[in-house]
């Protein structure tokens, strides 16, 4: 049983957690949303500075909340890829320093592997193989989870991530940031069949469409054109109907791909992760379609779907148990496919 202190600073949440295998002993999350809202999105330099200000305090709080000291900690983890490099470096440098001072192994963690491990936190009996539908502000991926550190990306977005599409569409409708929760609330009051919108399909060079990849840029452009056309009428925008139609289109598109992928690969469980997992339309569509095909869908609690360090600690504890640790020379990477996570570790074969 490995107990790990984990730090997550890849985007706009400064988070520290202490996790014993699949059990969360403490989880501190400090969101910067209020700071970035005035700019309409995350400003990387501002994010890094905020992480520097908050990280030490969050580490102390996590230890205190778990009532542990360093003698109880087996390893120190930090998200090291992918993300904003300046932001990642804050957490990674803090973790390296603590590992060095307290003579503990360092475990670098891939952010998306963390999102996958959020499902283990909500159901500690879950075992691979399963399919993870990861839908956040930065990623939209269908990942075949085979074992700790072994992932195959079966589908992804060719342009905007699902959450990014929600945020951009909310902005063009004159709504606030982040757009996902605002559109979700409006959609509840609207008619999803009011406007017919394109789902966005990704063509294959050999003809036909890629069954698991998605594209949201066409949908975003269609929303822009529709909003501009409606504005020309001089009438107030039908915000609820626009939100409901957009949300239903995204939910249909994601659901169709996830179900096809699970069935084709013979995977009976779909675990969902990322901030867009909160979306009411997606939850309803996916749940209904999964029941039809006797598939199980897992929606981890929201505090583990959005960025947090508990999921990073859970992944790190598993790697540590397998003997996977990272060198202190480990760098922060803005990009790294989740299929390449094993390059973060040196381990005895
Ligand atoms: O996973 P997350 O907290 O951060 C990233 O790693 O990106 O996801 C944030 C994204 C934002 O784009 C936000 O608009 C979206 O998740 N989001 C939602 C909802 N709640 C958050 N999108 C749709 N419906 C929601 N209820
Ligand atoms: Zn994330």
CSV table of C-alpha atoms and ligand atoms in Angstrom, one decimal:
chain,number,residue,atom,x,y,z
A,1,UNK,CA,0.0,0.0,0.0
A,2,UNK,CA,1.7,3.2,-1.2
A,3,UNK,CA,0.8,6.6,0.3
A,4,UNK,CA,1.6,9.5,-2.1
A,5,UNK,CA,1.5,13.3,-1.8
A,6,UNK,CA,0.5,14.6,-5.3
A,7,UNK,CA,0.5,18.0,-6.8
A,8,UNK,CA,-1.5,19.2,-9.9
A,9,UNK,CA,-0.8,22.5,-11.5
A,10,UNK,CA,-1.3,21.8,-15.2
A,11,UNK,CA,-3.9,24.5,-15.9
A,12,UNK,CA,-6.0,26.8,-13.6
A,13,UNK,CA,-6.4,24.7,-10.5
A,14,UNK,CA,-3.7,24.5,-7.8
A,15,UNK,CA,-4.4,21.1,-6.2
A,16,UNK,CA,-2.6,18.9,-3.6
A,17,UNK,CA,-3.8,15.5,-2.3
A,18,UNK,CA,-2.7,12.6,-0.2
A,19,UNK,CA,-3.8,9.3,-1.5
A,20,UNK,CA,-3.3,5.8,-0.2
A,21,UNK,CA,-3.7,3.5,-3.2
A,22,UNK,CA,-7.4,4.2,-4.2
A,23,UNK,CA,-8.3,6.0,-0.9
A,24,UNK,CA,-8.2,9.8,-0.7
A,25,UNK,CA,-6.8,10.9,2.7
A,26,UNK,CA,-7.0,14.6,1.8
A,27,UNK,CA,-7.7,16.7,-1.3
A,28,UNK,CA,-7.2,20.4,-1.5
A,29,UNK,CA,-8.3,22.3,-4.7
A,30,UNK,CA,-7.9,26.0,-5.2
A,31,UNK,CA,-9.5,27.2,-8.4
A,32,UNK,CA,-8.3,30.3,-10.3
A,33,UNK,CA,-11.5,30.6,-12.3
A,34,UNK,CA,-12.4,33.9,-10.6
A,35,UNK,CA,-9.0,35.4,-11.6
A,36,UNK,CA,-9.2,34.2,-15.3
A,37,UNK,CA,-12.9,35.1,-15.8
A,38,UNK,CA,-12.0,38.8,-16.3
A,39,UNK,CA,-9.9,37.7,-19.4
A,40,UNK,CA,-12.6,35.3,-20.7
A,41,UNK,CA,-10.2,32.3,-20.5
A,42,UNK,CA,-7.0,31.0,-18.9
A,43,UNK,CA,-3.9,33.3,-19.2
A,44,UNK,CA,-0.9,31.1,-18.9
A,45,UNK,CA,1.5,33.6,-17.2
A,46,UNK,CA,-1.2,34.5,-14.7
A,47,UNK,CA,-1.9,30.8,-13.9
A,48,UNK,CA,1.8,30.2,-13.2
A,49,UNK,CA,2.1,33.1,-10.8
A,50,UNK,CA,-1.1,32.0,-9.0
A,51,UNK,CA,0.3,28.5,-8.6
A,52,UNK,CA,3.5,29.9,-7.1
A,53,UNK,CA,1.5,31.9,-4.5
A,54,UNK,CA,-0.7,29.0,-3.5
A,55,UNK,CA,1.2,25.7,-3.8
A,56,UNK,CA,3.1,25.8,-0.5
A,57,UNK,CA,0.0,26.6,1.5
A,58,UNK,CA,-1.9,23.8,-0.3
A,59,UNK,CA,0.8,21.3,0.5
A,60,UNK,CA,0.7,22.2,4.2
A,61,UNK,CA,-3.1,22.0,4.2
A,62,UNK,CA,-3.1,18.6,2.5
A,63,UNK,CA,-0.7,17.1,5.2
A,64,UNK,CA,-2.7,18.7,8.0
A,65,UNK,CA,-6.1,17.5,6.7
A,66,UNK,CA,-4.8,13.9,6.4
A,67,UNK,CA,-3.1,14.2,9.8
A,68,UNK,CA,0.1,12.9,8.4
A,69,UNK,CA,3.8,13.9,8.4
A,70,UNK,CA,6.5,13.1,6.0
A,71,UNK,CA,7.4,9.8,7.7
A,72,UNK,CA,4.0,8.4,6.4
A,73,UNK,CA,4.6,9.5,2.8
A,74,UNK,CA,6.1,6.9,0.4
A,75,UNK,CA,6.5,9.1,-2.7
A,76,UNK,CA,5.9,12.6,-4.1
A,77,UNK,CA,4.0,13.0,-7.4
A,78,UNK,CA,3.3,15.9,-9.8
A,79,UNK,CA,1.6,16.2,-13.1
A,80,UNK,CA,4.4,16.8,-15.6
A,81,UNK,CA,2.5,16.6,-19.0
A,82,UNK,CA,0.5,17.7,-20.9
A,83,UNK,CA,-0.4,21.3,-20.0
A,84,UNK,CA,0.9,24.8,-19.7
A,85,UNK,CA,4.6,24.4,-19.3
A,86,UNK,CA,5.1,27.3,-16.9
A,87,UNK,CA,2.2,26.1,-14.8
A,88,UNK,CA,3.4,22.4,-14.8
A,89,UNK,CA,6.9,23.5,-13.8
A,90,UNK,CA,5.6,25.1,-10.5
A,91,UNK,CA,4.1,21.8,-9.3
A,92,UNK,CA,6.9,19.6,-10.7
A,93,UNK,CA,9.6,21.8,-9.1
A,94,UNK,CA,7.8,21.7,-5.7
A,95,UNK,CA,7.5,17.9,-6.0
A,96,UNK,CA,11.2,17.5,-6.9
A,97,UNK,CA,12.3,19.7,-4.0
A,98,UNK,CA,10.2,17.8,-1.5
A,99,UNK,CA,11.4,14.4,-2.9
A,100,UNK,CA,15.0,15.6,-2.5
A,101,UNK,CA,14.6,17.0,1.0
A,102,UNK,CA,12.6,14.1,2.4
A,103,UNK,CA,14.4,11.4,0.4
A,104,UNK,CA,11.3,10.0,-1.3
A,105,UNK,CA,10.9,8.7,-4.9
A,106,UNK,CA,9.5,11.2,-7.5
A,107,UNK,CA,6.6,10.0,-9.7
A,108,UNK,CA,5.7,12.2,-12.7
A,109,UNK,CA,2.1,11.7,-13.8
A,110,UNK,CA,0.4,12.3,-17.2
A,111,UNK,CA,-2.6,14.5,-16.6
A,112,UNK,CA,-4.9,12.3,-18.7
A,113,UNK,CA,-3.8,9.2,-16.9
A,114,UNK,CA,-4.9,11.1,-13.8
A,115,UNK,CA,-8.4,11.6,-15.3
A,116,UNK,CA,-8.6,7.9,-16.0
A,117,UNK,CA,-7.7,7.1,-12.4
A,118,UNK,CA,-10.6,9.3,-11.2
A,119,UNK,CA,-12.8,6.3,-12.0
A,120,UNK,CA,-10.8,4.1,-9.6
A,121,UNK,CA,-11.4,6.6,-6.9
A,122,UNK,CA,-15.1,6.4,-7.3
A,123,UNK,CA,-15.1,2.6,-7.7
A,124,UNK,CA,-12.1,1.0,-6.0
A,125,UNK,CA,-13.2,-2.4,-7.4
A,126,UNK,CA,-12.9,-1.3,-11.0
A,127,UNK,CA,-10.3,-3.2,-13.0
A,128,UNK,CA,-9.1,-2.8,-16.6
A,129,UNK,CA,-9.9,-3.3,-19.4
A,130,UNK,CA,-12.4,-0.5,-19.9
A,131,UNK,CA,-13.0,2.5,-22.2
A,132,UNK,CA,-12.4,6.0,-20.9
A,133,UNK,CA,-14.3,8.9,-22.5
A,134,UNK,CA,-12.3,11.9,-21.5
A,135,UNK,CA,-14.1,15.2,-22.1
A,136,UNK,CA,-12.5,18.3,-20.7
A,137,UNK,CA,-11.6,21.9,-21.6
A,138,UNK,CA,-8.4,20.7,-23.2
A,139,UNK,CA,-9.1,17.1,-24.4
A,140,UNK,CA,-11.7,14.9,-26.0
A,141,UNK,CA,-10.4,11.3,-26.2
A,142,UNK,CA,-11.5,7.8,-26.2
A,143,UNK,CA,-8.9,5.7,-24.4
A,144,UNK,CA,-8.6,2.0,-24.2
A,145,UNK,CA,-7.4,1.3,-20.7
A,146,UNK,CA,-5.4,-1.9,-20.6
A,147,UNK,CA,-3.3,-1.7,-17.4
A,148,UNK,CA,-1.3,0.8,-15.4
A,149,UNK,CA,0.7,2.8,-17.9
A,150,UNK,CA,-0.8,1.0,-20.9
A,151,UNK,CA,-3.2,3.0,-23.0
A,152,UNK,CA,-4.3,3.1,-26.6
A,153,UNK,CA,-5.9,6.3,-28.0
A,154,UNK,CA,-8.8,5.1,-30.1
A,155,UNK,CA,-10.3,8.4,-30.9
A,156,UNK,CA,-9.9,12.1,-30.3
A,157,UNK,CA,-11.0,15.5,-31.5
A,158,UNK,CA,-9.3,16.9,-34.6
A,159,UNK,CA,-9.8,20.5,-33.5
A,160,UNK,CA,-11.6,21.9,-30.4
A,161,UNK,CA,-12.0,19.9,-27.3
A,162,UNK,CA,-15.6,19.4,-26.1
A,163,UNK,CA,-15.3,21.8,-23.2
A,164,UNK,CA,-13.5,24.3,-25.4
A,165,UNK,CA,-16.5,24.2,-27.8
A,166,UNK,CA,-18.9,24.9,-24.9
A,167,UNK,CA,-16.7,27.8,-23.8
A,168,UNK,CA,-16.3,29.4,-27.3
A,169,UNK,CA,-20.0,29.0,-28.1
A,170,UNK,CA,-21.0,30.6,-24.8
A,171,UNK,CA,-18.7,33.5,-25.6
A,172,UNK,CA,-20.2,34.1,-29.1
A,173,UNK,CA,-23.7,34.0,-27.5
A,174,UNK,CA,-22.5,36.8,-25.1
A,175,UNK,CA,-22.4,34.6,-22.0
A,176,UNK,CA,-19.7,34.2,-19.4
A,177,UNK,CA,-16.8,31.9,-18.7
A,178,UNK,CA,-16.6,28.9,-18.3
A,179,UNK,CA,-19.4,28.4,-20.8
A,180,UNK,CA,-20.2,24.7,-20.1
A,181,UNK,CA,-22.2,25.2,-16.8
A,182,UNK,CA,-24.0,28.3,-18.2
A,183,UNK,CA,-25.1,26.6,-21.4
A,184,UNK,CA,-26.1,23.5,-19.4
A,185,UNK,CA,-28.4,25.6,-17.2
A,186,UNK,CA,-29.9,27.4,-20.2
A,187,UNK,CA,-30.4,24.1,-22.1
A,188,UNK,CA,-32.6,22.7,-19.4
A,189,UNK,CA,-35.2,25.4,-20.3
A,190,UNK,CA,-34.9,25.1,-24.1
A,191,UNK,CA,-36.0,22.8,-26.9
A,192,UNK,CA,-33.1,20.6,-28.3
A,193,UNK,CA,-34.8,20.2,-31.7
A,194,UNK,CA,-35.2,24.0,-32.3
A,195,UNK,CA,-32.2,24.2,-34.6
A,196,UNK,CA,-30.6,21.5,-36.7
A,197,UNK,CA,-26.8,21.6,-36.4
A,198,UNK,CA,-24.0,19.6,-37.9
A,199,UNK,CA,-22.4,16.9,-35.7
A,200,UNK,CA,-19.0,17.2,-37.3
A,201,UNK,CA,-17.5,14.1,-38.9
A,202,UNK,CA,-13.9,13.4,-39.6
A,203,UNK,CA,-13.2,12.1,-43.2
A,204,UNK,CA,-10.9,9.2,-43.8
A,205,UNK,CA,-8.3,9.4,-46.6
A,206,UNK,CA,-9.6,6.0,-47.9
A,207,UNK,CA,-13.2,7.3,-47.9
A,208,UNK,CA,-16.0,7.4,-45.4
A,209,UNK,CA,-15.7,8.8,-41.9
A,210,UNK,CA,-13.5,8.0,-38.9
A,211,UNK,CA,-16.0,6.3,-36.4
A,212,UNK,CA,-14.3,7.5,-33.2
A,213,UNK,CA,-12.8,10.9,-34.0
A,214,UNK,CA,-14.8,14.0,-33.5
A,215,UNK,CA,-14.6,17.6,-34.7
A,216,UNK,CA,-16.3,20.6,-33.2
A,217,UNK,CA,-15.1,23.5,-35.3
A,218,UNK,CA,-17.8,23.1,-37.9
A,219,UNK,CA,-20.5,23.1,-35.1
A,220,UNK,CA,-18.9,26.2,-33.6
A,221,UNK,CA,-19.0,28.0,-37.0
A,222,UNK,CA,-22.6,26.9,-37.6
A,223,UNK,CA,-23.5,28.4,-34.2
A,224,UNK,CA,-21.7,31.6,-35.1
A,225,UNK,CA,-23.6,31.9,-38.4
A,226,UNK,CA,-26.9,31.1,-36.7
A,227,UNK,CA,-26.4,33.6,-33.9
A,228,UNK,CA,-25.4,36.3,-36.5
A,229,UNK,CA,-28.5,35.5,-38.6
A,230,UNK,CA,-30.8,35.7,-35.5
A,231,UNK,CA,-29.2,38.9,-34.4
A,232,UNK,CA,-30.1,40.5,-37.7
A,233,UNK,CA,-33.8,40.1,-36.9
A,234,UNK,CA,-33.3,42.5,-34.0
A,235,UNK,CA,-35.1,40.1,-31.7
A,236,UNK,CA,-33.5,38.9,-28.4
A,237,UNK,CA,-31.6,35.7,-29.0
A,238,UNK,CA,-33.5,32.5,-28.0
A,239,UNK,CA,-30.6,31.6,-25.7
A,240,UNK,CA,-32.4,28.5,-24.2
A,241,UNK,CA,-33.2,26.9,-27.5
A,242,UNK,CA,-29.8,27.7,-28.9
A,243,UNK,CA,-28.1,26.1,-25.8
A,244,UNK,CA,-30.4,23.1,-25.9
A,245,UNK,CA,-29.8,22.4,-29.6
A,246,UNK,CA,-26.0,22.9,-29.3
A,247,UNK,CA,-25.8,20.7,-26.2
A,248,UNK,CA,-27.9,17.9,-27.7
A,249,UNK,CA,-25.6,17.9,-30.8
A,250,UNK,CA,-22.4,17.6,-28.7
A,251,UNK,CA,-24.0,14.9,-26.5
A,252,UNK,CA,-25.2,12.9,-29.6
A,253,UNK,CA,-21.8,13.1,-31.2
A,254,UNK,CA,-19.9,12.0,-28.2
A,255,UNK,CA,-22.3,9.2,-27.3
A,256,UNK,CA,-22.4,7.8,-30.8
A,257,UNK,CA,-18.6,7.5,-30.9
A,258,UNK,CA,-18.2,6.1,-27.3
A,259,UNK,CA,-20.8,3.4,-27.8
A,260,UNK,CA,-19.4,2.4,-31.2
A,261,UNK,CA,-15.9,2.2,-29.8
A,262,UNK,CA,-16.9,0.2,-26.7
A,263,UNK,CA,-18.9,-2.3,-28.8
A,264,UNK,CA,-16.2,-2.7,-31.5
A,265,UNK,CA,-13.5,-3.4,-28.9
A,266,UNK,CA,-15.7,-5.6,-26.7
A,267,UNK,CA,-15.4,-3.3,-23.7
A,268,UNK,CA,-18.3,-3.5,-21.4
A,269,UNK,CA,-17.6,-0.4,-19.2
A,270,UNK,CA,-17.3,3.2,-20.2
A,271,UNK,CA,-15.8,5.5,-17.6
A,272,UNK,CA,-16.2,9.2,-18.2
A,273,UNK,CA,-13.9,11.9,-17.0
A,274,UNK,CA,-13.2,15.6,-17.3
A,275,UNK,CA,-15.3,18.7,-16.7
A,276,UNK,CA,-17.8,18.0,-19.5
A,277,UNK,CA,-18.8,14.8,-17.6
A,278,UNK,CA,-21.0,17.2,-15.6
A,279,UNK,CA,-23.1,18.0,-18.6
A,280,UNK,CA,-26.7,16.9,-18.1
A,281,UNK,CA,-27.3,16.3,-21.8
A,282,UNK,CA,-24.3,14.1,-22.2
A,283,UNK,CA,-25.1,12.1,-19.1
A,284,UNK,CA,-28.7,11.5,-20.3
A,285,UNK,CA,-27.7,10.5,-23.8
A,286,UNK,CA,-24.8,8.3,-22.8
A,287,UNK,CA,-26.8,6.5,-20.0
A,288,UNK,CA,-29.7,5.8,-22.3
A,289,UNK,CA,-27.6,4.5,-25.2
A,290,UNK,CA,-25.5,2.4,-22.9
A,291,UNK,CA,-28.5,0.8,-21.3
A,292,UNK,CA,-29.8,-0.1,-24.7
A,293,UNK,CA,-26.5,-2.0,-25.4
A,294,UNK,CA,-26.1,-3.4,-21.9
A,295,UNK,CA,-23.0,-1.4,-21.3
A,296,UNK,CA,-22.1,0.1,-17.9
A,297,UNK,CA,-21.3,3.8,-17.7
A,298,UNK,CA,-19.4,5.3,-14.7
A,299,UNK,CA,-19.7,8.9,-13.9
A,300,UNK,CA,-17.2,9.7,-11.1
A,301,UNK,CA,-18.3,12.4,-8.6
A,302,UNK,CA,-17.7,15.9,-10.0
A,303,UNK,CA,-14.9,16.8,-7.6
A,304,UNK,CA,-12.9,14.0,-9.3
A,305,UNK,CA,-14.0,14.8,-12.9
A,306,UNK,CA,-12.7,18.3,-12.8
A,307,UNK,CA,-9.0,18.9,-12.2
A,308,UNK,CA,-7.8,17.7,-8.8
A,309,UNK,CA,-4.7,16.1,-7.3
A,310,UNK,CA,-6.4,13.0,-5.8
A,311,UNK,CA,-6.6,11.4,-9.3
A,312,UNK,CA,-2.9,12.2,-9.8
A,313,UNK,CA,-2.1,10.6,-6.5
A,314,UNK,CA,-4.1,7.5,-7.3
A,315,UNK,CA,-2.2,7.0,-10.6
A,316,UNK,CA,1.1,7.7,-8.9
A,317,UNK,CA,0.4,5.2,-6.1
A,318,UNK,CA,-0.2,2.5,-8.7
A,319,UNK,CA,3.0,3.4,-10.6
A,320,UNK,CA,5.0,3.4,-7.4
A,321,UNK,CA,3.6,-0.1,-6.4
A,322,UNK,CA,4.7,-1.3,-9.9
A,323,UNK,CA,8.2,0.1,-9.2
A,324,UNK,CA,7.8,2.9,-11.7
A,325,UNK,CA,9.6,6.1,-10.5
A,326,UNK,CA,10.8,9.2,-12.4
A,327,UNK,CA,14.3,10.7,-12.4
A,328,UNK,CA,14.8,14.1,-10.8
A,329,UNK,CA,15.8,15.4,-14.2
A,330,UNK,CA,12.2,14.8,-15.4
A,331,UNK,CA,11.0,17.8,-17.4
A,332,UNK,CA,7.6,19.3,-18.0
A,333,UNK,CA,6.1,18.6,-21.4
A,334,UNK,CA,3.3,20.7,-23.0
A,335,UNK,CA,2.3,17.6,-25.2
A,336,UNK,CA,2.7,13.9,-24.7
A,337,UNK,CA,0.3,11.2,-26.0
A,338,UNK,CA,-1.1,9.2,-23.1
A,339,UNK,CA,0.0,6.1,-25.0
A,340,UNK,CA,3.6,7.2,-24.2
A,341,UNK,CA,3.4,7.6,-20.4
A,342,UNK,CA,5.9,4.9,-19.7
A,343,UNK,CA,8.7,7.2,-20.9
A,344,UNK,CA,8.2,9.2,-17.7
A,345,UNK,CA,9.6,6.3,-15.7
A,346,UNK,CA,12.7,4.3,-15.2
A,347,UNK,CA,11.9,0.9,-13.9
A,348,UNK,CA,13.3,-2.6,-13.4
A,349,UNK,CA,12.1,-4.8,-16.2
B,1,LIG,O1,-11.6,19.0,-16.7
B,1,LIG,P1,-11.8,20.5,-16.5
B,1,LIG,O2,-12.2,21.0,-15.2
B,1,LIG,O3,-10.4,21.2,-16.9
B,1,LIG,C1,-9.6,20.8,-17.9
B,1,LIG,O4,-8.7,19.9,-17.7
B,1,LIG,O5,-9.9,21.3,-19.0
B,1,LIG,O6,-12.8,20.9,-17.6
B,1,LIG,C2,-13.2,22.3,-17.8
B,1,LIG,C3,-14.2,22.3,-18.9
B,1,LIG,C4,-14.6,23.7,-19.3
B,1,LIG,O7,-14.5,23.9,-20.7
B,1,LIG,C5,-16.1,23.8,-18.9
B,1,LIG,O8,-16.8,24.7,-19.7
B,1,LIG,C6,-16.5,22.4,-19.0
B,1,LIG,O9,-15.4,21.6,-18.5
B,1,LIG,N1,-17.7,22.1,-18.2
B,1,LIG,C7,-18.9,21.8,-18.7
B,1,LIG,C8,-19.8,21.7,-17.6
B,1,LIG,N2,-19.1,21.9,-16.5
B,1,LIG,C9,-17.8,22.2,-16.8
B,1,LIG,N3,-19.3,21.6,-20.0
B,1,LIG,C10,-20.5,21.3,-20.2
B,1,LIG,N4,-21.5,21.2,-19.3
B,1,LIG,C11,-21.2,21.3,-18.0
B,1,LIG,N5,-22.1,21.2,-17.0
B,2,LIG,ZN1,-8.0,18.0,-16.8
